[in-house]
Coordinates of C-alpha atoms in Angstrom, one line a residue:
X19 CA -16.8 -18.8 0.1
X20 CA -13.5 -17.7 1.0
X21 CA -12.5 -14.9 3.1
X22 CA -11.3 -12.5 0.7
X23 CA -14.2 -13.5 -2.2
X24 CA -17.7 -11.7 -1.6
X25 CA -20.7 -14.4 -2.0
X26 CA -22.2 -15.1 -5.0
X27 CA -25.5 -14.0 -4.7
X28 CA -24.2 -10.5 -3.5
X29 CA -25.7 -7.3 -5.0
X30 CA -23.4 -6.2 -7.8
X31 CA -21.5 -3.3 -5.4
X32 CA -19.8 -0.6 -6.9
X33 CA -16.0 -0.7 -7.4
X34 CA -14.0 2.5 -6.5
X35 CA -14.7 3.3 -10.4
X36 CA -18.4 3.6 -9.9
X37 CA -18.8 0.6 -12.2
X38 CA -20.4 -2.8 -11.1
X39 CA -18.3 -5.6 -9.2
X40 CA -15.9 -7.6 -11.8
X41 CA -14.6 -10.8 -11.6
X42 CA -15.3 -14.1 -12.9
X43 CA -18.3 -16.5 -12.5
X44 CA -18.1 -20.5 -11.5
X45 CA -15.3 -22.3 -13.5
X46 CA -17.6 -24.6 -15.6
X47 CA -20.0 -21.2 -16.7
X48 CA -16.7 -20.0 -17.8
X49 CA -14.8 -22.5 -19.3
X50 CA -17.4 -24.7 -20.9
X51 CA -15.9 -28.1 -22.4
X52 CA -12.5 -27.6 -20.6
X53 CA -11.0 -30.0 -17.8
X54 CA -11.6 -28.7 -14.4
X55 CA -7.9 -27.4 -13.0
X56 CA -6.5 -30.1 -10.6
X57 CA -3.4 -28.0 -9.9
X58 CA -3.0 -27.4 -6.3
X59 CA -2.7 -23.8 -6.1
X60 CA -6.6 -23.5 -7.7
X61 CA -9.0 -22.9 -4.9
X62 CA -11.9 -25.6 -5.1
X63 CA -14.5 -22.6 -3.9
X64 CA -13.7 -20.4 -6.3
X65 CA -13.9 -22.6 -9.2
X66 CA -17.2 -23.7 -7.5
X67 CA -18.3 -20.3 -7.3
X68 CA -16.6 -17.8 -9.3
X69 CA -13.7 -15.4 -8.5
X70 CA -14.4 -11.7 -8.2
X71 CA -11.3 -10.6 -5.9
X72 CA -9.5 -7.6 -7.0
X73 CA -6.9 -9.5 -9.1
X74 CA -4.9 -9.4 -12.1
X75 CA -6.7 -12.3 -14.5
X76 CA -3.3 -14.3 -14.1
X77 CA -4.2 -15.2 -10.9
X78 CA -8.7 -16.2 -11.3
X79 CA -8.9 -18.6 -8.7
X80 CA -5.2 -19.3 -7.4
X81 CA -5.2 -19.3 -3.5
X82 CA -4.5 -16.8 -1.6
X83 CA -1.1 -18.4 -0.9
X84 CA -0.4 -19.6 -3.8
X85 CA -0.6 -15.8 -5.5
X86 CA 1.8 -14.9 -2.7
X87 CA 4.0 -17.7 -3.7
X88 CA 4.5 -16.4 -7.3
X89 CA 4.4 -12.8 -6.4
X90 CA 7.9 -14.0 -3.7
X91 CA 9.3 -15.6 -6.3
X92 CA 9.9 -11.8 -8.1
X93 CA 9.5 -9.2 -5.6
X94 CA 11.8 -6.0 -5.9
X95 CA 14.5 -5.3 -3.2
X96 CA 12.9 -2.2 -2.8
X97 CA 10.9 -1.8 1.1
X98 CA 8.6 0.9 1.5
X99 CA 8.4 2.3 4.9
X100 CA 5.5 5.3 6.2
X101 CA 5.7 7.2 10.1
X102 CA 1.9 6.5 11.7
X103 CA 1.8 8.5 14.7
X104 CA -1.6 9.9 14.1
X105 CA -3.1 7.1 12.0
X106 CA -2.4 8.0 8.8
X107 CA -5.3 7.5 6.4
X108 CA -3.0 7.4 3.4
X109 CA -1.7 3.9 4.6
X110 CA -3.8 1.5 2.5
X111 CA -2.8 4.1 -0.6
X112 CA 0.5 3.1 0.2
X113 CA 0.1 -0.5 0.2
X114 CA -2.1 -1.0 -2.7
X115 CA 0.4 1.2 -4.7
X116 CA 3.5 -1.2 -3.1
X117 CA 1.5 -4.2 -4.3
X118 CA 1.2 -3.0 -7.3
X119 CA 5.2 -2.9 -7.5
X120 CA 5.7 -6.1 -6.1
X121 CA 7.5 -4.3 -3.5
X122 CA 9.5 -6.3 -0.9
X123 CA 7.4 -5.4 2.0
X124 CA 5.9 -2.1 3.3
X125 CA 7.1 -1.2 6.9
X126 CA 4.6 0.9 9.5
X127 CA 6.7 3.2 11.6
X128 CA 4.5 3.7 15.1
X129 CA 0.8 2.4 15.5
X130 CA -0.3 -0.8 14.9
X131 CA -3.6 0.0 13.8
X132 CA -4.0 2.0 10.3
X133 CA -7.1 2.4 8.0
X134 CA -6.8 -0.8 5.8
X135 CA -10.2 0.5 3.3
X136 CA -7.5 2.2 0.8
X137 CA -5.8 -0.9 0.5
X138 CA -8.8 -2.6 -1.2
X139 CA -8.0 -6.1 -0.1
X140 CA -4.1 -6.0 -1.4
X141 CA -2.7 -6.2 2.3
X142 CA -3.5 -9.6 2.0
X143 CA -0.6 -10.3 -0.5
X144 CA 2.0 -7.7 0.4
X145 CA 4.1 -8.4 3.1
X146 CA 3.7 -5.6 6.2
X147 CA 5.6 -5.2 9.1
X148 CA 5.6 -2.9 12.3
X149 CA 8.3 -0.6 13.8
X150 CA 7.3 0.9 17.1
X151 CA 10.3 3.8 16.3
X152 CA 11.8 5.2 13.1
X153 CA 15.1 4.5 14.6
X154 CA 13.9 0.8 14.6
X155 CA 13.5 0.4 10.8
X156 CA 16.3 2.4 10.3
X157 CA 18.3 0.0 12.4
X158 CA 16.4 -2.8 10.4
X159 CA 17.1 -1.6 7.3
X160 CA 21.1 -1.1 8.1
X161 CA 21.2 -4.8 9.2
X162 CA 19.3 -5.9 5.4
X163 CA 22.2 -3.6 3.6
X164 CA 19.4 -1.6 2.5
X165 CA 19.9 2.2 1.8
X166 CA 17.6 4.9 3.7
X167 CA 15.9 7.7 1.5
X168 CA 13.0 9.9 3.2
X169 CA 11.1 11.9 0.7
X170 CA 10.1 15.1 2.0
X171 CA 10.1 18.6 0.4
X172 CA 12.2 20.1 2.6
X173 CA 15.5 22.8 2.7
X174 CA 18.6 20.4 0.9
X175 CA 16.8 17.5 -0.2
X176 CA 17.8 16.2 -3.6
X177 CA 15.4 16.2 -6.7
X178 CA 13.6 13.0 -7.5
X179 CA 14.0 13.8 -11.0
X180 CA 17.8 14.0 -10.8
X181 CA 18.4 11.8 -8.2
X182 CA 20.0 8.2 -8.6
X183 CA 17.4 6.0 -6.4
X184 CA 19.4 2.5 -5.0
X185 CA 18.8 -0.3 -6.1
X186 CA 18.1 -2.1 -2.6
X187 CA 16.7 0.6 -0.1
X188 CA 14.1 1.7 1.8
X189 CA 12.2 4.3 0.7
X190 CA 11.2 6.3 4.3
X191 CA 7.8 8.6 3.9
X192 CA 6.4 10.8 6.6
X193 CA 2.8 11.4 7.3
X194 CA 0.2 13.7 5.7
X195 CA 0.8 17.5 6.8
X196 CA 4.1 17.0 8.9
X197 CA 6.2 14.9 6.5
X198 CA 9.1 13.0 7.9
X199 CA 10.5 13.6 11.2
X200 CA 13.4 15.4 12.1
X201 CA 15.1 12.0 12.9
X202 CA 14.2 10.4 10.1
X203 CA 15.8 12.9 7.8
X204 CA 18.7 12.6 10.0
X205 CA 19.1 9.1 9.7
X206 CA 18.8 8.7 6.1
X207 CA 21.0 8.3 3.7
X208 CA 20.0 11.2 1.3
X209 CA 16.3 12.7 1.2
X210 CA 14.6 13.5 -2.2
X211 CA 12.0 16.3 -2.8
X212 CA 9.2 15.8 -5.9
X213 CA 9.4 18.8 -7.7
X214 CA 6.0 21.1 -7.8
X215 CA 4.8 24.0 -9.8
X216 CA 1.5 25.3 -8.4
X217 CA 0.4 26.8 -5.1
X218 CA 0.1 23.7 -2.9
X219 CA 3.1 23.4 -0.5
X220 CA 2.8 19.5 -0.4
X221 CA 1.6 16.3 -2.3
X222 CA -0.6 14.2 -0.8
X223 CA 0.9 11.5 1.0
X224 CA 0.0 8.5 -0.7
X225 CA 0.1 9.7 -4.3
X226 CA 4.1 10.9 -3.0
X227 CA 4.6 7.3 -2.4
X228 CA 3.2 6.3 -5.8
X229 CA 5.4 9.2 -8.0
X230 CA 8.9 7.9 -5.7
X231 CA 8.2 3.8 -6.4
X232 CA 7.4 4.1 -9.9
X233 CA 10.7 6.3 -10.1
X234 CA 12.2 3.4 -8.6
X235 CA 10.9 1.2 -11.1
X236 CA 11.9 3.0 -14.1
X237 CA 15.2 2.7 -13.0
X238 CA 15.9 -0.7 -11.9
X239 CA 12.4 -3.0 -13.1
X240 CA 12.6 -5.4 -16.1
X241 CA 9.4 -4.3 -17.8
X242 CA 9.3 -7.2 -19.9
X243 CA 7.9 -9.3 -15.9
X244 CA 5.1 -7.0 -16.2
X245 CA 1.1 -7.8 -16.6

C-alpha cells in the first residue's frame, strides 16, 4: 500500500461530495485479458491493489513521481503566493485549486505549518515553498522576472475583469479577514480587486484565489492541454 493510497479493505469513506470513495480496483479485475503495464512509471502496488487516489484517470496507477514528471513537463509560469501569519485555513483551498492549474508552485508567506485537509492529498504533486517575509518572495519573484500582483479589494486596485494579468507573475493573496498587507500592496506591481454586488465586503479567501488563476488561465492557457 503506498503512502498516498488508502488500503483495500478500507470502509468505502465518503468523498467531500458525500458519495462513496472512487478509484479503481487491482489491475487484472480491471483490465481482464490485457498485458500487465511493465512501464516504469506504473507502481507495482497499485496495480496489485487498485488505485483510488484523488486523480485524474490519466494518471490510475503512475507513481507519485512519475505524475509529477508529466505535470513538470507543462506547468504554467504562473506562481501563486498566500500571507500565513495566523494559519490560514484557506491554504489547502489554495493548493488544490493551483494543482488544478498546473501552476508553477504555490509560495507560503510566514508559517511553516498550514492546515493541509483542504488540499485533499494534491500537496503531494504541487510544488510548495516557504517565505518567512513578504518581502522575501517579493525579492524571489524579482530575481525569476516574475511580475507581482496582490489581489485585494481595496481603494485604487485595478478590476480583475479589466485588467491584463502577465503572463509570468506571481499572483500575491492575503489572508482571510485582513487581506494583503500594507507591504505587500506596496511592493507589487499592480493589485486587482474582484468585483462584488451583494452585501459581503470580502470573498472568501480561497475561492479569491480560484476566480484570479482561472482569469489567468483564460488569458494565457492552451485549452486544447486540458483533461
Amino acid at each position: 500500500m503506498t503512502a498516498d493510497n488508502p488500503p483495500a479493505d478500507a470502509a468505502p469513506g465518503p468523498t467531500e461530495w458525500g458519495r462513496p470513495r472512487v478509484g479503481v480496483g487491482p489491475w487484472e479485475e480491471e483490465h481482464p485479458g490485457q498485458p500487465r503495464p511493465e512501464d516504469p512509471k506504473y507502481d507495482p502496488e497499485l496495480l496489485d491493489d487498485g488505485d483510488r487516489r484523488n486523480v485524474v484517470d490519466a494518471y490510475r496507477y503512475w507513481t507519485r513521481e512519475a505524475i509529477v514528471a508529466d505535470i513538470d513537463a507543462r506547468r504554467h509560469p504562473l506562481h501563486v503566493a498566500i500571507e500565513n501569519f495566523e494559519n490560514d485555513s484557506n491554504i489547502g483551498t489554495v493548493v488544490r485549486t493551483a494543482n488544478a492549474f498546473a501552476a508553477a508552485a504555490v509560495h507560503i508567506v510566514g508559517r511553516r505549518r498550514w492546515n493541509r485537509r483542504g488540499a485533499m492529498v494534491t500537496d503531494r504533486y504541487q510544488h510548495l515553498h516557504h517565505h518567512d517575509t513578504v518581502d522575501e518572495v517579493v525579492a524571489w519573484a524579482r530575481d525569476q522576472g516574475l511580475a507581482v500582483i496582490a489581489v485585494d479589494n481595496v481603494p485604487g486596485s485595478v478590476p480583475l475583469e479589466t485588467a491584463e494579468l502577465p503572463r509570468e507573475c506571481l499572483l500575491l493573496f492575503g489572508q482571510e479577514g485582513p487581506g494583503v498587507t500594507d507591504t505587500a500592496r506596496r511592493a507589487a506591481d499592480m493589485t486587482v480587486s474582484i468585483a462584488q454586488f451583494g452585501s459581503t465586503r470580502s470573498i472568501n479567501a480561497g475561492v479569491a484565489a480560484g476566480i484570479v488563476m482561472h482569469a489567468w488561465i483564460r488569458t494565457h492557457a492552451h485549452l486544447e492541454d486540458a483533461w
